[in-house]
Amino acid sequence: MTETLSNAEKSAPPKRRYAPLAANENREDYSLRFAAHSFRKWSPFVVATTALGGIAYLADFAIGASIVLSYGFTSGVLAILAAAVVIFVTGVPIAAACAKSGVDMDLLTRGAGFGYFGSTLTSLVYASFTVIFFSLEGSIMGQAFELALGIPLPIGYLLATLIVLPFALYGMGAVAKMQTWTQPLWIAGLVLPFVVVLVREPGKFAEFTHFGGTEGAGAGFSAIGFGFGMGVALSLIGQIGEQADYLRFMPEKTADNKRAWWAAVLAAGPGWVILGAAKQIGGALLAFLALGVVGKTHALEPIAPYLEAVKPALGPAALTFAALFVVVSQIKINTTNAYSGSLSFANFFSRVLHRHPGRVWYVLVNCGIALALMEFGAFGFLNKILGFYSNVAIAWIGAVCADLVIAKPLGLSPRYIEFKRAYLHKINPVGFGSMVVASAVSIAAYFGAFGPFLAAFSPLLALVISIVLVPTLAVATKGKYYLARPNTVAGPDADVDLRATHTCSVCGDPYELPDVADCAKQNGPICSLCCTLDSTCHDVCRTTGPVALGLPAVRTP
């Protein structure tokens, strides 16, 4: 029997069909969405191991060496430790919020005082973080290829980029396996040089504490040197975003897994900086030991000091082992850089262009820009690049942190993270304004507008301004720019099952309730990505609504 379509079915708009790569969640990893409970199938331990695998980078060695060689042991080491304290303290609430709410750094920023389009700026800030550090890590791998195999640097840079693509193009499943399998080799390689030095030349540790740097800073404390060194180390504050990209896959916290959940969140969130600071100081030690043999330029390249440290123990095999360690380390971190960068670029362009071809295309964008920076010699300007970048990054992180620990507990902003376009203003002056003002003032200070002291401490100036401005602006605006309208169907006060799914009226796919909005244009439910990609609705839902979701909830098994 031939079926006839009703008038409603004939006039129904065609369902949106995503590009094949964007529709495959095994690759896409809910890149622009709330991470569904049904997708969070990993244990807290696996998520933490995967997230911590991303901190295998050797730029820490280069950064620590650069700081201590420039400002001496005392000022340099204190700068590294002070920066670590700031990074840890600001990272705790961010890591907990992402793990609890199943959102990445961009979605968190939207709901933490920046607004729907306000967070596009931070998407670029975060994307630039991943690009800068991909280029630095790729440069280190290229240096290893040159030293071990005689491959010219330009070709080595290309190889360093191509080698991570097979891992970054796939999602969390492939990344988790790679990080787990390579972890034992990486840990052994990380510890080896320091064990060798401790056994063969233990007195070198004491000598290191009297090192005055290579630029006449001296072994004593210098406030200016401390400030500039801290600014370079604080450029790593954006790393919490990469940790959050994995923490969003944490399983729901329950009474049974509460301890394991918190241990994983703290270790894989802000806890990365404990090992990171140790690696920076360790990298400075290896550079100090190799300085007389390889010279200052090569002492800043992790492969050369590492090789000099393991030679006494490994002999002829030292070069092979050193190169293998560097390559494994760089694959681990640059997979994370490429993965996280793809999320940021996808978030930015989906809102600006209302198109989403798939996260994997932005892996290529991220890697391509990073490769260009490598070829232009970005590694040679390490201190200047990172010192400038930290002014913007810390203003962003400070504003988000202030919303989470001050504005939300005081009731100045919603107590939950609302990231969907349908409920947000385009710009929230609280977070966005705080970041812009803090960045502008600190950058002016960095270039000497307020004297040498504030030039050295410009990142801390940015942090203080952003933290103070957030509650101030929240009070001044009475919090009215956080929500364009209340979320009556899936907000924290709604008596609903957050694991229940609704079928999106645009793409026809089912999504869990936190990822669904009530759309006035469709007169029914719409998933967050279809809402993002709609360029014709003119945000009618902010003036018309709410509407019923229209379809019965289907409980997820």
PDB file of N, CA, C and O in Angstrom, residues 28 33 35 45 64 90 94-95 98 101-102 118 121 128 130-131 137 154 280 302 347 351 358 385 445 485 548:
ATOM      1  N   GLU A  28      34.580  13.054  16.402  1.00  0.00           N
ATOM      2  CA  GLU A  28      34.186  14.414  16.762  1.00  0.00           C
ATOM      3  C   GLU A  28      34.295  14.660  18.257  1.00  0.00           C
ATOM      4  O   GLU A  28      34.567  15.775  18.708  1.00  0.00           O
ATOM      5  N   ARG A  33      29.974  20.489  21.982  1.00  0.00           N
ATOM      6  CA  ARG A  33      28.786  20.174  22.764  1.00  0.00           C
ATOM      7  C   ARG A  33      29.135  19.828  24.210  1.00  0.00           C
ATOM      8  O   ARG A  33      30.288  19.620  24.564  1.00  0.00           O
ATOM      9  N   ALA A  35      29.461  17.080  26.842  1.00  0.00           N
ATOM     10  CA  ALA A  35      29.873  15.675  26.718  1.00  0.00           C
ATOM     11  C   ALA A  35      28.813  14.791  27.368  1.00  0.00           C
ATOM     12  O   ALA A  35      28.660  14.778  28.588  1.00  0.00           O
ATOM     13  N   PHE A  45      40.470   7.051  36.582  1.00  0.00           N
ATOM     14  CA  PHE A  45      41.898   6.770  36.401  1.00  0.00           C
ATOM     15  C   PHE A  45      42.309   6.904  34.944  1.00  0.00           C
ATOM     16  O   PHE A  45      43.347   7.500  34.632  1.00  0.00           O
ATOM     17  N   GLY A  64      62.268  26.397  31.562  1.00  0.00           N
ATOM     18  CA  GLY A  64      63.044  26.481  32.800  1.00  0.00           C
ATOM     19  C   GLY A  64      64.477  26.893  32.556  1.00  0.00           C
ATOM     20  O   GLY A  64      65.032  27.733  33.286  1.00  0.00           O
ATOM     21  N   THR A  90      44.364  28.724  40.609  1.00  0.00           N
ATOM     22  CA  THR A  90      43.342  29.098  39.624  1.00  0.00           C
ATOM     23  C   THR A  90      42.808  27.889  38.873  1.00  0.00           C
ATOM     24  O   THR A  90      41.682  27.927  38.344  1.00  0.00           O
ATOM     25  N   ILE A  94      38.412  25.578  37.960  1.00  0.00           N
ATOM     26  CA  ILE A  94      38.154  25.363  36.534  1.00  0.00           C
ATOM     27  C   ILE A  94      38.081  23.876  36.227  1.00  0.00           C
ATOM     28  O   ILE A  94      37.163  23.404  35.531  1.00  0.00           O
ATOM     29  N   ALA A  95      39.034  23.111  36.745  1.00  0.00           N
ATOM     30  CA  ALA A  95      39.027  21.665  36.510  1.00  0.00           C
ATOM     31  C   ALA A  95      37.777  21.022  37.080  1.00  0.00           C
ATOM     32  O   ALA A  95      37.138  20.176  36.433  1.00  0.00           O
ATOM     33  N   CYS A  98      34.619  21.893  34.890  1.00  0.00           N
ATOM     34  CA  CYS A  98      34.575  21.181  33.604  1.00  0.00           C
ATOM     35  C   CYS A  98      34.241  19.713  33.805  1.00  0.00           C
ATOM     36  O   CYS A  98      33.460  19.128  33.046  1.00  0.00           O
ATOM     37  N   SER A 101      30.481  19.491  34.970  1.00  0.00           N
ATOM     38  CA  SER A 101      29.467  19.938  34.001  1.00  0.00           C
ATOM     39  C   SER A 101      29.618  19.316  32.629  1.00  0.00           C
ATOM     40  O   SER A 101      28.751  19.510  31.772  1.00  0.00           O
ATOM     41  N   GLY A 102      30.704  18.583  32.365  1.00  0.00           N
ATOM     42  CA  GLY A 102      30.889  17.950  31.066  1.00  0.00           C
ATOM     43  C   GLY A 102      31.118  18.932  29.938  1.00  0.00           C
ATOM     44  O   GLY A 102      30.677  18.704  28.809  1.00  0.00           O
ATOM     45  N   GLY A 118      31.192  36.664  23.310  1.00  0.00           N
ATOM     46  CA  GLY A 118      32.339  37.153  24.067  1.00  0.00           C
ATOM     47  C   GLY A 118      33.420  36.109  24.204  1.00  0.00           C
ATOM     48  O   GLY A 118      34.619  36.431  24.216  1.00  0.00           O
ATOM     49  N   LEU A 121      36.578  35.406  21.531  1.00  0.00           N
ATOM     50  CA  LEU A 121      37.921  35.962  21.698  1.00  0.00           C
ATOM     51  C   LEU A 121      38.794  34.992  22.482  1.00  0.00           C
ATOM     52  O   LEU A 121      39.960  34.758  22.125  1.00  0.00           O
ATOM     53  N   SER A 128      45.586  30.011  20.106  1.00  0.00           N
ATOM     54  CA  SER A 128      46.952  30.499  19.937  1.00  0.00           C
ATOM     55  C   SER A 128      47.897  29.825  20.916  1.00  0.00           C
ATOM     56  O   SER A 128      49.061  29.566  20.601  1.00  0.00           O
ATOM     57  N   THR A 130      47.651  26.676  21.948  1.00  0.00           N
ATOM     58  CA  THR A 130      47.964  25.356  21.401  1.00  0.00           C
ATOM     59  C   THR A 130      48.891  25.463  20.190  1.00  0.00           C
ATOM     60  O   THR A 130      49.766  24.614  20.002  1.00  0.00           O
ATOM     61  N   VAL A 131      48.714  26.500  19.387  1.00  0.00           N
ATOM     62  CA  VAL A 131      49.573  26.684  18.214  1.00  0.00           C
ATOM     63  C   VAL A 131      51.005  27.020  18.638  1.00  0.00           C
ATOM     64  O   VAL A 131      51.980  26.449  18.120  1.00  0.00           O
ATOM     65  N   GLU A 137      57.118  22.627  20.697  1.00  0.00           N
ATOM     66  CA  GLU A 137      57.378  21.201  20.860  1.00  0.00           C
ATOM     67  C   GLU A 137      57.834  20.580  19.540  1.00  0.00           C
ATOM     68  O   GLU A 137      58.726  19.724  19.531  1.00  0.00           O
ATOM     69  N   PRO A 154      64.188  22.253   8.542  1.00  0.00           N
ATOM     70  CA  PRO A 154      62.896  22.459   7.872  1.00  0.00           C
ATOM     71  C   PRO A 154      62.154  21.153   7.589  1.00  0.00           C
ATOM     72  O   PRO A 154      60.938  21.068   7.753  1.00  0.00           O
ATOM     73  N   GLN A 280      60.619  22.065  34.755  1.00  0.00           N
ATOM     74  CA  GLN A 280      61.291  23.328  34.433  1.00  0.00           C
ATOM     75  C   GLN A 280      62.600  23.464  35.201  1.00  0.00           C
ATOM     76  O   GLN A 280      63.634  23.835  34.626  1.00  0.00           O
ATOM     77  N   PRO A 302      66.351  21.094  24.485  1.00  0.00           N
ATOM     78  CA  PRO A 302      66.354  19.980  25.438  1.00  0.00           C
ATOM     79  C   PRO A 302      67.153  18.758  25.020  1.00  0.00           C
ATOM     80  O   PRO A 302      67.732  18.073  25.858  1.00  0.00           O
ATOM     81  N   ASN A 347      35.146  25.801  17.649  1.00  0.00           N
ATOM     82  CA  ASN A 347      34.222  26.665  18.391  1.00  0.00           C
ATOM     83  C   ASN A 347      34.185  28.069  17.813  1.00  0.00           C
ATOM     84  O   ASN A 347      33.122  28.680  17.678  1.00  0.00           O
ATOM     85  N   ARG A 351      30.765  29.643  15.304  1.00  0.00           N
ATOM     86  CA  ARG A 351      29.957  30.800  15.708  1.00  0.00           C
ATOM     87  C   ARG A 351      30.060  31.946  14.713  1.00  0.00           C
ATOM     88  O   ARG A 351      29.112  32.682  14.493  1.00  0.00           O
ATOM     89  N   GLY A 358      33.576  19.728  10.649  1.00  0.00           N
ATOM     90  CA  GLY A 358      34.110  18.643  11.476  1.00  0.00           C
ATOM     91  C   GLY A 358      35.393  19.057  12.169  1.00  0.00           C
ATOM     92  O   GLY A 358      36.208  19.814  11.618  1.00  0.00           O
ATOM     93  N   ILE A 385      57.922  35.646  23.255  1.00  0.00           N
ATOM     94  CA  ILE A 385      56.590  35.170  22.863  1.00  0.00           C
ATOM     95  C   ILE A 385      55.767  34.815  24.092  1.00  0.00           C
ATOM     96  O   ILE A 385      54.620  35.248  24.252  1.00  0.00           O
ATOM     97  N   ALA A 445      51.688  47.855  30.572  1.00  0.00           N
ATOM     98  CA  ALA A 445      52.722  47.748  31.601  1.00  0.00           C
ATOM     99  C   ALA A 445      53.903  46.929  31.102  1.00  0.00           C
ATOM    100  O   ALA A 445      55.069  47.273  31.362  1.00  0.00           O
ATOM    101  N   ARG A 485      17.495  34.790  29.013  1.00  0.00           N
ATOM    102  CA  ARG A 485      16.226  34.303  29.549  1.00  0.00           C
ATOM    103  C   ARG A 485      16.532  33.070  30.379  1.00  0.00           C
ATOM    104  O   ARG A 485      17.547  32.396  30.161  1.00  0.00           O
ATOM    105  N   ALA A 548       7.364  24.578  24.726  1.00  0.00           N
ATOM    106  CA  ALA A 548       7.487  23.210  25.212  1.00  0.00           C
ATOM    107  C   ALA A 548       8.474  22.452  24.328  1.00  0.00           C
ATOM    108  O   ALA A 548       8.573  22.712  23.121  1.00  0.00           O
TER     109      ALA A 548
END
